Amino acid sequence: MRIIRGVKNLTEVFPKPVLTLGNFDGVHLGHQAIFRKVVDRARELGGTSIAFTFEPHPLKVLAPERSPRLLNTFHGKMKLVEATGIEVVVCANFTRSFADQHPEDFARDVLHTKVGVREVYVGYDYAFGRDREGSIEFLKGVGKSYGFEVGVVDAVSVDGQAVSSSLIRDCLSAGRVDEAVRFLGRYYTIEGKVIHGSHRGHTLGFPTANLHTANELLPEYGVYAVQAHVDHRRLDGVASIGVRPTFGGGPVSIEVYLFDFQEDIYGKHVDLSFVKRLRGEKKFANVDSLVNQMQKDVEEGKNVLKNLSP
């Protein structure tokens, strides 16, 4: 998959482009349905499947106080988009001047002139341009003027709930990672690098890997059954997210204990997938009580993970 950063770098002529527009935060089941449509239509036409997205998230520019904590880093989102079969991602640099474009200017100058788009597919609730003036009906109208078709992909619902990024954020913020998987189509995953910590886990008999991540949204504080992907291997374990209240508190940390694993992975990149929340964060009266609970956490985590497919 090719990634083109900045509209000014759109200099190539793509054969019969089929395109979708959006932020795609989370790359959830709804987004995946749109990508499937785009990829399928591009194959049918002998064309190019393109996702047009924005960086940073528009609300980070227009209303930072209302900007959500994002479900993916840009790198993580690109990996997920690539897995859907999309061939090209165009990532526009989102600025106030970009936001102030009239929707017709964007449709004419970017979609028509720069991309030469044949078909555009968007989600059922999509709007674009200044003050979100570019409704789906507006987009269909300008499509007729500039020679491209516009299709709308219906919402994907799970148990009567329309899948959305905000719904998934609510699940994760409450620790309901096993519910979020139903909307994502996979376990919620963060990525980061293993860094040196206080080595307290080692002294307690549970050596942990401390993960430094750029992901904005962590699940609610607590202990989770997890799968860590390191060097193309899947390793099972438990992870604690929180502020270590038993030891007086501190900054938020992510500590991962991997079952039956002794290798040095400092500096390694890890993708950490959350399978199930085992319990909330708790302040223990003493270290012995904490160690006793950690032993129980490990056993419960093993029971949760043992029946999962590789």
PDB file of C-alpha atoms in Angstrom:
ATOM      1  CA  MET A   1       0.000   0.000   0.000  1.00  0.00           C
ATOM      2  CA  ARG A   2       1.267   3.460  -0.907  1.00  0.00           C
ATOM      3  CA  ILE A   3       0.839   6.428   1.422  1.00  0.00           C
ATOM      4  CA  ILE A   4       0.831   9.907  -0.132  1.00  0.00           C
ATOM      5  CA  ARG A   5       1.274  12.652   2.457  1.00  0.00           C
ATOM      6  CA  GLY A   6      -0.201  15.976   1.382  1.00  0.00           C
ATOM      7  CA  VAL A   7      -2.561  16.880  -1.459  1.00  0.00           C
ATOM      8  CA  LYS A   8       0.274  18.743  -3.199  1.00  0.00           C
ATOM      9  CA  ASN A   9       1.999  15.394  -3.716  1.00  0.00           C
ATOM     10  CA  LEU A  10      -0.948  14.011  -5.677  1.00  0.00           C
ATOM     11  CA  THR A  11       0.830  14.122  -9.024  1.00  0.00           C
ATOM     12  CA  GLU A  12       0.240  10.616 -10.347  1.00  0.00           C
ATOM     13  CA  VAL A  13      -2.595   9.637 -12.674  1.00  0.00           C
ATOM     14  CA  PHE A  14      -4.410   6.657 -11.170  1.00  0.00           C
ATOM     15  CA  PRO A  15      -6.385   4.276 -13.387  1.00  0.00           C
ATOM     16  CA  LYS A  16     -10.134   4.520 -12.696  1.00  0.00           C
ATOM     17  CA  PRO A  17      -9.877   5.609  -9.050  1.00  0.00           C
ATOM     18  CA  VAL A  18     -12.514   4.389  -6.590  1.00  0.00           C
ATOM     19  CA  LEU A  19     -12.259   6.379  -3.382  1.00  0.00           C
ATOM     20  CA  THR A  20     -13.615   6.741   0.127  1.00  0.00           C
ATOM     21  CA  LEU A  21     -13.289   9.714   2.481  1.00  0.00           C
ATOM     22  CA  GLY A  22     -13.053   9.724   6.254  1.00  0.00           C
ATOM     23  CA  ASN A  23     -11.015   9.688   9.440  1.00  0.00           C
ATOM     24  CA  PHE A  24     -11.423   5.933   9.935  1.00  0.00           C
ATOM     25  CA  ASP A  25     -10.407   6.052  13.597  1.00  0.00           C
ATOM     26  CA  GLY A  26     -10.395   2.490  14.871  1.00  0.00           C
ATOM     27  CA  VAL A  27     -10.859   0.930  11.416  1.00  0.00           C
ATOM     28  CA  HIS A  28     -13.948  -0.760  12.880  1.00  0.00           C
ATOM     29  CA  LEU A  29     -16.520  -3.008  11.204  1.00  0.00           C
ATOM     30  CA  GLY A  30     -18.287  -0.026   9.634  1.00  0.00           C
ATOM     31  CA  HIS A  31     -15.070   1.264   8.090  1.00  0.00           C
ATOM     32  CA  GLN A  32     -14.165  -2.236   6.942  1.00  0.00           C
ATOM     33  CA  ALA A  33     -17.483  -2.526   5.087  1.00  0.00           C
ATOM     34  CA  ILE A  34     -16.709   0.703   3.212  1.00  0.00           C
ATOM     35  CA  PHE A  35     -13.189  -0.449   2.351  1.00  0.00           C
ATOM     36  CA  ARG A  36     -14.530  -3.773   1.060  1.00  0.00           C
ATOM     37  CA  LYS A  37     -16.921  -1.919  -1.229  1.00  0.00           C
ATOM     38  CA  VAL A  38     -14.145   0.330  -2.553  1.00  0.00           C
ATOM     39  CA  VAL A  39     -11.733  -2.567  -3.091  1.00  0.00           C
ATOM     40  CA  ASP A  40     -14.379  -4.717  -4.793  1.00  0.00           C
ATOM     41  CA  ARG A  41     -15.485  -1.915  -7.136  1.00  0.00           C
ATOM     42  CA  ALA A  42     -11.890  -1.042  -8.036  1.00  0.00           C
ATOM     43  CA  ARG A  43     -11.251  -4.670  -8.963  1.00  0.00           C
ATOM     44  CA  GLU A  44     -14.418  -4.828 -11.041  1.00  0.00           C
ATOM     45  CA  LEU A  45     -13.422  -1.675 -12.926  1.00  0.00           C
ATOM     46  CA  GLY A  46      -9.750  -2.548 -13.211  1.00  0.00           C
ATOM     47  CA  GLY A  47      -9.087   0.603 -11.203  1.00  0.00           C
ATOM     48  CA  THR A  48      -7.320   1.809  -8.062  1.00  0.00           C
ATOM     49  CA  SER A  49      -8.747   1.651  -4.539  1.00  0.00           C
ATOM     50  CA  ILE A  50      -7.998   4.834  -2.572  1.00  0.00           C
ATOM     51  CA  ALA A  51      -8.714   5.972   0.978  1.00  0.00           C
ATOM     52  CA  PHE A  52      -8.565   9.739   1.511  1.00  0.00           C
ATOM     53  CA  THR A  53      -7.989  10.691   5.129  1.00  0.00           C
ATOM     54  CA  PHE A  54      -6.754  13.574   7.270  1.00  0.00           C
ATOM     55  CA  GLU A  55      -3.939  14.150   9.740  1.00  0.00           C
ATOM     56  CA  PRO A  56      -4.250  15.394  12.402  1.00  0.00           C
ATOM     57  CA  HIS A  57      -7.831  14.560  13.311  1.00  0.00           C
ATOM     58  CA  PRO A  58      -9.950  17.599  12.312  1.00  0.00           C
ATOM     59  CA  LEU A  59     -11.174  18.243  15.854  1.00  0.00           C
ATOM     60  CA  LYS A  60      -7.586  18.564  17.082  1.00  0.00           C
ATOM     61  CA  VAL A  61      -7.375  21.643  14.866  1.00  0.00           C
ATOM     62  CA  LEU A  62     -10.906  23.035  15.010  1.00  0.00           C
ATOM     63  CA  ALA A  63     -11.924  22.277  18.609  1.00  0.00           C
ATOM     64  CA  PRO A  64      -9.097  20.707  20.633  1.00  0.00           C
ATOM     65  CA  GLU A  65     -11.189  20.726  23.799  1.00  0.00           C
ATOM     66  CA  ARG A  66     -13.671  18.367  22.109  1.00  0.00           C
ATOM     67  CA  SER A  67     -11.139  16.202  20.330  1.00  0.00           C
ATOM     68  CA  PRO A  68     -11.568  12.522  21.237  1.00  0.00           C
ATOM     69  CA  ARG A  69      -8.768  10.260  22.357  1.00  0.00           C
ATOM     70  CA  LEU A  70      -7.983   8.367  19.192  1.00  0.00           C
ATOM     71  CA  LEU A  71      -8.159   4.599  18.895  1.00  0.00           C
ATOM     72  CA  ASN A  72      -5.085   4.314  16.659  1.00  0.00           C
ATOM     73  CA  THR A  73      -1.767   5.925  16.047  1.00  0.00           C
ATOM     74  CA  PHE A  74      -1.327   6.910  12.409  1.00  0.00           C
ATOM     75  CA  HIS A  75       1.063   3.985  11.950  1.00  0.00           C
ATOM     76  CA  GLY A  76      -1.398   1.565  13.530  1.00  0.00           C
ATOM     77  CA  LYS A  77      -4.259   2.842  11.402  1.00  0.00           C
ATOM     78  CA  MET A  78      -2.248   2.457   8.212  1.00  0.00           C
ATOM     79  CA  LYS A  79      -1.461  -1.183   9.037  1.00  0.00           C
ATOM     80  CA  LEU A  80      -5.153  -1.901   9.514  1.00  0.00           C
ATOM     81  CA  VAL A  81      -6.169  -0.088   6.328  1.00  0.00           C
ATOM     82  CA  GLU A  82      -3.548  -1.979   4.340  1.00  0.00           C
ATOM     83  CA  ALA A  83      -4.962  -5.274   5.615  1.00  0.00           C
ATOM     84  CA  THR A  84      -8.310  -4.448   3.968  1.00  0.00           C
ATOM     85  CA  GLY A  85      -6.760  -4.398   0.491  1.00  0.00           C
ATOM     86  CA  ILE A  86      -6.753  -0.623  -0.085  1.00  0.00           C
ATOM     87  CA  GLU A  87      -3.966   0.216  -2.540  1.00  0.00           C
ATOM     88  CA  VAL A  88      -3.379   3.938  -1.909  1.00  0.00           C
ATOM     89  CA  VAL A  89      -3.921   6.222   1.082  1.00  0.00           C
ATOM     90  CA  VAL A  90      -3.940   9.960   0.500  1.00  0.00           C
ATOM     91  CA  CYS A  91      -3.409  11.780   3.781  1.00  0.00           C
ATOM     92  CA  ALA A  92      -4.237  15.480   3.650  1.00  0.00           C
ATOM     93  CA  ASN A  93      -2.556  17.823   6.106  1.00  0.00           C
ATOM     94  CA  PHE A  94      -5.576  19.141   7.990  1.00  0.00           C
ATOM     95  CA  THR A  95      -5.223  22.857   8.738  1.00  0.00           C
ATOM     96  CA  ARG A  96      -7.688  25.679   9.300  1.00  0.00           C
ATOM     97  CA  SER A  97      -7.273  26.821   5.720  1.00  0.00           C
ATOM     98  CA  PHE A  98      -7.972  23.298   4.498  1.00  0.00           C
ATOM     99  CA  ALA A  99     -11.064  23.211   6.725  1.00  0.00           C
ATOM    100  CA  ASP A 100     -12.278  26.538   5.324  1.00  0.00           C
ATOM    101  CA  GLN A 101     -12.534  25.195   1.783  1.00  0.00           C
ATOM    102  CA  HIS A 102     -15.996  25.214   0.325  1.00  0.00           C
ATOM    103  CA  PRO A 103     -17.077  21.602  -0.280  1.00  0.00           C
ATOM    104  CA  GLU A 104     -17.477  22.222  -4.014  1.00  0.00           C
ATOM    105  CA  ASP A 105     -13.915  23.555  -4.231  1.00  0.00           C
ATOM    106  CA  PHE A 106     -12.664  20.369  -2.571  1.00  0.00           C
ATOM    107  CA  ALA A 107     -14.749  18.162  -4.862  1.00  0.00           C
ATOM    108  CA  ARG A 108     -13.594  20.029  -7.970  1.00  0.00           C
ATOM    109  CA  ASP A 109      -9.948  20.704  -7.124  1.00  0.00           C
ATOM    110  CA  VAL A 110      -9.087  17.507  -5.265  1.00  0.00           C
ATOM    111  CA  LEU A 111     -11.505  14.710  -6.111  1.00  0.00           C
ATOM    112  CA  HIS A 112     -12.016  15.662  -9.766  1.00  0.00           C
ATOM    113  CA  THR A 113      -8.846  17.472 -10.855  1.00  0.00           C
ATOM    114  CA  LYS A 114      -6.159  15.905  -8.651  1.00  0.00           C
ATOM    115  CA  VAL A 115      -7.501  12.357  -8.300  1.00  0.00           C
ATOM    116  CA  GLY A 116      -9.768  12.039 -11.326  1.00  0.00           C
ATOM    117  CA  VAL A 117     -12.095   9.917  -9.240  1.00  0.00           C
ATOM    118  CA  ARG A 118     -14.660   7.637 -10.938  1.00  0.00           C
ATOM    119  CA  GLU A 119     -16.650   6.534  -7.884  1.00  0.00           C
ATOM    120  CA  VAL A 120     -16.829   7.727  -4.274  1.00  0.00           C
ATOM    121  CA  TYR A 121     -18.206   5.659  -1.390  1.00  0.00           C
ATOM    122  CA  VAL A 122     -18.912   7.098   2.051  1.00  0.00           C
ATOM    123  CA  GLY A 123     -20.558   6.023   5.277  1.00  0.00           C
ATOM    124  CA  TYR A 124     -24.214   6.757   5.915  1.00  0.00           C
ATOM    125  CA  ASP A 125     -23.470   9.742   8.192  1.00  0.00           C
ATOM    126  CA  TYR A 126     -20.585  11.332   6.304  1.00  0.00           C
ATOM    127  CA  ALA A 127     -20.259  15.096   5.792  1.00  0.00           C
ATOM    128  CA  PHE A 128     -17.246  17.155   4.767  1.00  0.00           C
ATOM    129  CA  GLY A 129     -16.001  20.662   4.129  1.00  0.00           C
ATOM    130  CA  ARG A 130     -16.544  23.968   5.894  1.00  0.00           C
ATOM    131  CA  ASP A 131     -19.127  23.609   8.687  1.00  0.00           C
ATOM    132  CA  ARG A 132     -19.833  20.109   7.332  1.00  0.00           C
ATOM    133  CA  GLU A 133     -21.727  21.707   4.454  1.00  0.00           C
ATOM    134  CA  GLY A 134     -20.766  18.826   2.198  1.00  0.00           C
ATOM    135  CA  SER A 135     -23.633  16.458   2.895  1.00  0.00           C
ATOM    136  CA  ILE A 136     -24.082  13.206   1.029  1.00  0.00           C
ATOM    137  CA  GLU A 137     -26.762  14.801  -1.141  1.00  0.00           C
ATOM    138  CA  PHE A 138     -24.411  17.691  -1.895  1.00  0.00           C
ATOM    139  CA  LEU A 139     -21.665  15.234  -2.814  1.00  0.00           C
ATOM    140  CA  LYS A 140     -24.027  13.396  -5.158  1.00  0.00           C
ATOM    141  CA  GLY A 141     -24.887  16.709  -6.805  1.00  0.00           C
ATOM    142  CA  VAL A 142     -21.298  17.761  -7.435  1.00  0.00           C
ATOM    143  CA  GLY A 143     -20.571  14.222  -8.576  1.00  0.00           C
ATOM    144  CA  LYS A 144     -23.040  14.704 -11.403  1.00  0.00           C
ATOM    145  CA  SER A 145     -21.312  17.975 -12.321  1.00  0.00           C
ATOM    146  CA  TYR A 146     -17.813  16.496 -12.355  1.00  0.00           C
ATOM    147  CA  GLY A 147     -18.513  13.021 -13.658  1.00  0.00           C
ATOM    148  CA  PHE A 148     -18.225  10.716 -10.672  1.00  0.00           C
ATOM    149  CA  GLU A 149     -20.739   8.433  -8.990  1.00  0.00           C
ATOM    150  CA  VAL A 150     -21.427   8.548  -5.251  1.00  0.00           C
ATOM    151  CA  GLY A 151     -22.501   5.516  -3.230  1.00  0.00           C
ATOM    152  CA  VAL A 152     -23.503   5.270   0.421  1.00  0.00           C
ATOM    153  CA  VAL A 153     -22.598   2.282   2.588  1.00  0.00           C
ATOM    154  CA  ASP A 154     -25.151   1.526   5.282  1.00  0.00           C
ATOM    155  CA  ALA A 155     -24.289   1.391   8.967  1.00  0.00           C
ATOM    156  CA  VAL A 156     -23.070  -1.914  10.361  1.00  0.00           C
ATOM    157  CA  SER A 157     -25.069  -2.882  13.437  1.00  0.00           C
ATOM    158  CA  VAL A 158     -24.217  -5.350  16.180  1.00  0.00           C
ATOM    159  CA  ASP A 159     -27.079  -6.343  18.468  1.00  0.00           C
ATOM    160  CA  GLY A 160     -29.048  -3.347  17.281  1.00  0.00           C
ATOM    161  CA  GLN A 161     -26.246  -0.827  17.881  1.00  0.00           C
ATOM    162  CA  ALA A 162     -24.695   1.053  14.979  1.00  0.00           C
ATOM    163  CA  VAL A 163     -20.944   0.542  15.122  1.00  0.00           C
ATOM    164  CA  SER A 164     -19.048   3.794  15.671  1.00  0.00           C
ATOM    165  CA  SER A 165     -15.710   4.994  16.983  1.00  0.00           C
ATOM    166  CA  SER A 166     -17.409   6.750  19.906  1.00  0.00           C
ATOM    167  CA  LEU A 167     -19.194   3.543  20.919  1.00  0.00           C
ATOM    168  CA  ILE A 168     -15.866   1.721  20.984  1.00  0.00           C
ATOM    169  CA  ARG A 169     -14.251   4.513  23.014  1.00  0.00           C
ATOM    170  CA  ASP A 170     -17.030   4.187  25.576  1.00  0.00           C
ATOM    171  CA  CYS A 171     -16.420   0.437  25.850  1.00  0.00           C
ATOM    172  CA  LEU A 172     -12.684   0.837  26.328  1.00  0.00           C
ATOM    173  CA  SER A 173     -13.005   3.685  28.814  1.00  0.00           C
ATOM    174  CA  ALA A 174     -15.149   1.366  30.945  1.00  0.00           C
ATOM    175  CA  GLY A 175     -12.742  -1.566  30.564  1.00  0.00           C
ATOM    176  CA  ARG A 176     -15.157  -3.572  28.415  1.00  0.00           C
ATOM    177  CA  VAL A 177     -12.512  -4.772  25.972  1.00  0.00           C
ATOM    178  CA  ASP A 178     -14.384  -8.023  25.289  1.00  0.00           C
ATOM    179  CA  GLU A 179     -17.354  -5.931  24.144  1.00  0.00           C
ATOM    180  CA  ALA A 180     -15.208  -3.644  21.977  1.00  0.00           C
ATOM    181  CA  VAL A 181     -13.979  -6.653  19.994  1.00  0.00           C
ATOM    182  CA  ARG A 182     -17.500  -7.169  18.657  1.00  0.00           C
ATOM    183  CA  PHE A 183     -17.425  -3.728  17.043  1.00  0.00           C
ATOM    184  CA  LEU A 184     -13.795  -3.747  15.943  1.00  0.00           C
ATOM    185  CA  GLY A 185     -13.740  -7.274  14.544  1.00  0.00           C
ATOM    186  CA  ARG A 186     -10.479  -7.885  16.424  1.00  0.00           C
ATOM    187  CA  TYR A 187      -8.982  -7.274  19.854  1.00  0.00           C
ATOM    188  CA  TYR A 188      -8.213  -3.673  20.731  1.00  0.00           C
ATOM    189  CA  THR A 189      -4.477  -3.265  20.273  1.00  0.00           C
ATOM    190  CA  ILE A 190      -1.952  -0.644  21.281  1.00  0.00           C
ATOM    191  CA  GLU A 191       1.639  -0.491  20.129  1.00  0.00           C
ATOM    192  CA  GLY A 192       4.837   0.661  21.744  1.00  0.00           C
ATOM    193  CA  LYS A 193       8.389  -0.007  22.788  1.00  0.00           C
ATOM    194  CA  VAL A 194       9.589  -1.888  25.865  1.00  0.00           C
ATOM    195  CA  ILE A 195      11.447   0.463  28.210  1.00  0.00           C
ATOM    196  CA  HIS A 196      13.257   0.062  31.515  1.00  0.00           C
ATOM    197  CA  GLY A 197      11.079   0.411  34.595  1.00  0.00           C
ATOM    198  CA  SER A 198      11.633   0.167  38.339  1.00  0.00           C
ATOM    199  CA  HIS A 199      12.233  -3.626  38.171  1.00  0.00           C
ATOM    200  CA  ARG A 200       9.798  -3.986  41.054  1.00  0.00           C
ATOM    201  CA  GLY A 201       7.969  -6.787  39.266  1.00  0.00           C
ATOM    202  CA  HIS A 202      11.178  -8.798  39.089  1.00  0.00           C
ATOM    203  CA  THR A 203      11.697  -8.537  42.836  1.00  0.00           C
ATOM    204  CA  LEU A 204       8.117  -9.735  43.372  1.00  0.00           C
ATOM    205  CA  GLY A 205       8.649 -12.791  41.181  1.00  0.00           C
ATOM    206  CA  PHE A 206       6.731 -11.391  38.216  1.00  0.00           C
ATOM    207  CA  PRO A 207       9.206  -9.702  35.854  1.00  0.00           C
ATOM    208  CA  THR A 208       7.267  -7.313  33.665  1.00  0.00           C
ATOM    209  CA  ALA A 209       7.899  -5.478  30.421  1.00  0.00           C
ATOM    210  CA  ASN A 210       7.077  -1.781  30.692  1.00  0.00           C
ATOM    211  CA  LEU A 211       5.482  -0.479  27.527  1.00  0.00           C
ATOM    212  CA  HIS A 212       5.838   3.098  26.308  1.00  0.00           C
ATOM    213  CA  THR A 213       3.085   3.891  23.824  1.00  0.00           C
ATOM    214  CA  ALA A 214       1.918   6.803  21.701  1.00  0.00           C
ATOM    215  CA  ASN A 215      -1.651   5.478  21.731  1.00  0.00           C
ATOM    216  CA  GLU A 216      -4.009   8.062  23.206  1.00  0.00           C
ATOM    217  CA  LEU A 217      -6.720   5.756  24.511  1.00  0.00           C
ATOM    218  CA  LEU A 218      -5.854   3.112  27.079  1.00  0.00           C
ATOM    219  CA  PRO A 219      -8.495   0.819  28.540  1.00  0.00           C
ATOM    220  CA  GLU A 220      -9.732   1.623  32.051  1.00  0.00           C
ATOM    221  CA  TYR A 221      -7.200   1.014  34.825  1.00  0.00           C
ATOM    222  CA  GLY A 222      -7.038  -2.627  35.821  1.00  0.00           C
ATOM    223  CA  VAL A 223      -5.555  -6.018  35.003  1.00  0.00           C
ATOM    224  CA  TYR A 224      -6.192  -7.667  31.629  1.00  0.00           C
ATOM    225  CA  ALA A 225      -5.580 -10.954  29.872  1.00  0.00           C
ATOM    226  CA  VAL A 226      -3.506  -9.964  26.837  1.00  0.00           C
ATOM    227  CA  GLN A 227      -1.724 -11.205  23.766  1.00  0.00           C
ATOM    228  CA  ALA A 228       1.619  -9.586  22.965  1.00  0.00           C
ATOM    229  CA  HIS A 229       3.038  -9.763  19.461  1.00  0.00           C
ATOM    230  CA  VAL A 230       6.841  -9.532  19.514  1.00  0.00           C
ATOM    231  CA  ASP A 231       9.164 -10.444  16.636  1.00  0.00           C
ATOM    232  CA  HIS A 232       6.301 -12.152  14.761  1.00  0.00           C
ATOM    233  CA  ARG A 233       5.463 -14.294  17.795  1.00  0.00           C
ATOM    234  CA  ARG A 234       2.294 -14.286  19.859  1.00  0.00           C
ATOM    235  CA  LEU A 235       2.933 -14.404  23.591  1.00  0.00           C
ATOM    236  CA  ASP A 236       0.193 -14.721  26.199  1.00  0.00           C
ATOM    237  CA  GLY A 237       0.231 -12.768  29.432  1.00  0.00           C
ATOM    238  CA  VAL A 238      -1.469 -10.355  31.777  1.00  0.00           C
ATOM    239  CA  ALA A 239      -1.075  -6.584  31.753  1.00  0.00           C
ATOM    240  CA  SER A 240      -1.665  -4.003  34.434  1.00  0.00           C
ATOM    241  CA  ILE A 241      -2.659  -0.455  33.522  1.00  0.00           C
ATOM    242  CA  GLY A 242      -2.665   2.106  36.290  1.00  0.00           C
ATOM    243  CA  VAL A 243      -0.734   4.213  38.749  1.00  0.00           C
ATOM    244  CA  ARG A 244       0.577   1.540  41.196  1.00  0.00           C
ATOM    245  CA  PRO A 245      -1.482   2.660  44.222  1.00  0.00           C
ATOM    246  CA  THR A 246       0.057  -0.002  46.491  1.00  0.00           C
ATOM    247  CA  PHE A 247       3.415   1.732  46.052  1.00  0.00           C
ATOM    248  CA  GLY A 248       2.219   5.278  46.569  1.00  0.00           C
ATOM    249  CA  GLY A 249       0.950   6.051  43.089  1.00  0.00           C
ATOM    250  CA  GLY A 250       2.701   7.662  40.155  1.00  0.00           C
ATOM    251  CA  PRO A 251       2.339   8.237  36.423  1.00  0.00           C
ATOM    252  CA  VAL A 252       0.224   5.862  34.366  1.00  0.00           C
ATOM    253  CA  SER A 253       2.143   2.737  33.421  1.00  0.00           C
ATOM    254  CA  ILE A 254       1.541  -0.360  31.311  1.00  0.00           C
ATOM    255  CA  GLU A 255       3.261  -3.411  32.780  1.00  0.00           C
ATOM    256  CA  VAL A 256       3.081  -6.732  30.954  1.00  0.00           C
ATOM    257  CA  TYR A 257       3.879 -10.116  32.486  1.00  0.00           C
ATOM    258  CA  LEU A 258       4.402 -12.750  29.785  1.00  0.00           C
ATOM    259  CA  PHE A 259       3.815 -16.365  30.753  1.00  0.00           C
ATOM    260  CA  ASP A 260       6.871 -18.654  30.788  1.00  0.00           C
ATOM    261  CA  PHE A 261       9.027 -16.076  29.042  1.00  0.00           C
ATOM    262  CA  GLN A 262      12.559 -15.130  30.050  1.00  0.00           C
ATOM    263  CA  GLU A 263      14.009 -13.318  27.030  1.00  0.00           C
ATOM    264  CA  ASP A 264      15.324  -9.760  27.073  1.00  0.00           C
ATOM    265  CA  ILE A 265      12.991  -7.639  24.942  1.00  0.00           C
ATOM    266  CA  TYR A 266      14.097  -4.142  26.007  1.00  0.00           C
ATOM    267  CA  GLY A 267      13.823  -1.779  23.067  1.00  0.00           C
ATOM    268  CA  LYS A 268      11.610  -4.148  21.098  1.00  0.00           C
ATOM    269  CA  HIS A 269       8.370  -3.102  19.413  1.00  0.00           C
ATOM    270  CA  VAL A 270       5.272  -4.768  20.881  1.00  0.00           C
ATOM    271  CA  ASP A 271       1.667  -4.894  19.698  1.00  0.00           C
ATOM    272  CA  LEU A 272      -0.446  -5.511  22.805  1.00  0.00           C
ATOM    273  CA  SER A 273      -3.980  -6.855  22.348  1.00  0.00           C
ATOM    274  CA  PHE A 274      -6.504  -6.727  25.192  1.00  0.00           C
ATOM    275  CA  VAL A 275      -8.660  -9.854  25.450  1.00  0.00           C
ATOM    276  CA  LYS A 276     -10.533  -9.542  28.749  1.00  0.00           C
ATOM    277  CA  ARG A 277     -10.491  -7.410  31.879  1.00  0.00           C
ATOM    278  CA  LEU A 278      -9.780  -9.562  34.915  1.00  0.00           C
ATOM    279  CA  ARG A 279     -10.252  -6.938  37.628  1.00  0.00           C
ATOM    280  CA  GLY A 280      -9.986  -3.261  38.425  1.00  0.00           C
ATOM    281  CA  GLU A 281      -6.972  -1.532  39.906  1.00  0.00           C
ATOM    282  CA  LYS A 282      -6.711  -1.967  43.670  1.00  0.00           C
ATOM    283  CA  LYS A 283      -4.549  -0.690  46.508  1.00  0.00           C
ATOM    284  CA  PHE A 284      -3.348  -3.609  48.610  1.00  0.00           C
ATOM    285  CA  ALA A 285      -2.556  -3.436  52.311  1.00  0.00           C
ATOM    286  CA  ASN A 286       0.860  -5.022  51.846  1.00  0.00           C
ATOM    287  CA  VAL A 287       3.142  -6.613  49.259  1.00  0.00           C
ATOM    288  CA  ASP A 288       2.196 -10.172  50.231  1.00  0.00           C
ATOM    289  CA  SER A 289      -1.454  -9.469  49.474  1.00  0.00           C
ATOM    290  CA  LEU A 290      -0.467  -8.014  46.107  1.00  0.00           C
ATOM    291  CA  VAL A 291       1.681 -11.027  45.200  1.00  0.00           C
ATOM    292  CA  ASN A 292      -1.121 -13.396  46.194  1.00  0.00           C
ATOM    293  CA  GLN A 293      -3.523 -11.518  43.908  1.00  0.00           C
ATOM    294  CA  MET A 294      -0.991 -11.474  41.072  1.00  0.00           C
ATOM    295  CA  GLN A 295      -0.769 -15.258  41.264  1.00  0.00           C
ATOM    296  CA  LYS A 296      -4.550 -15.438  40.938  1.00  0.00           C
ATOM    297  CA  ASP A 297      -4.456 -12.981  38.028  1.00  0.00           C
ATOM    298  CA  VAL A 298      -1.945 -15.160  36.181  1.00  0.00           C
ATOM    299  CA  GLU A 299      -4.030 -18.304  36.651  1.00  0.00           C
ATOM    300  CA  GLU A 300      -7.202 -16.562  35.537  1.00  0.00           C
ATOM    301  CA  GLY A 301      -5.401 -15.051  32.561  1.00  0.00           C
ATOM    302  CA  LYS A 302      -4.115 -18.464  31.494  1.00  0.00           C
ATOM    303  CA  ASN A 303      -7.620 -19.905  31.702  1.00  0.00           C
ATOM    304  CA  VAL A 304      -9.008 -17.084  29.558  1.00  0.00           C
ATOM    305  CA  LEU A 305      -6.306 -17.359  26.912  1.00  0.00           C
ATOM    306  CA  LYS A 306      -5.758 -21.117  26.666  1.00  0.00           C
ATOM    307  CA  ASN A 307      -8.755 -21.738  24.434  1.00  0.00           C
ATOM    308  CA  LEU A 308      -8.111 -18.911  21.981  1.00  0.00           C
ATOM    309  CA  SER A 309      -7.043 -19.831  18.476  1.00  0.00           C
ATOM    310  CA  PRO A 310      -3.417 -19.029  17.594  1.00  0.00           C
TER     311      PRO A 310
END
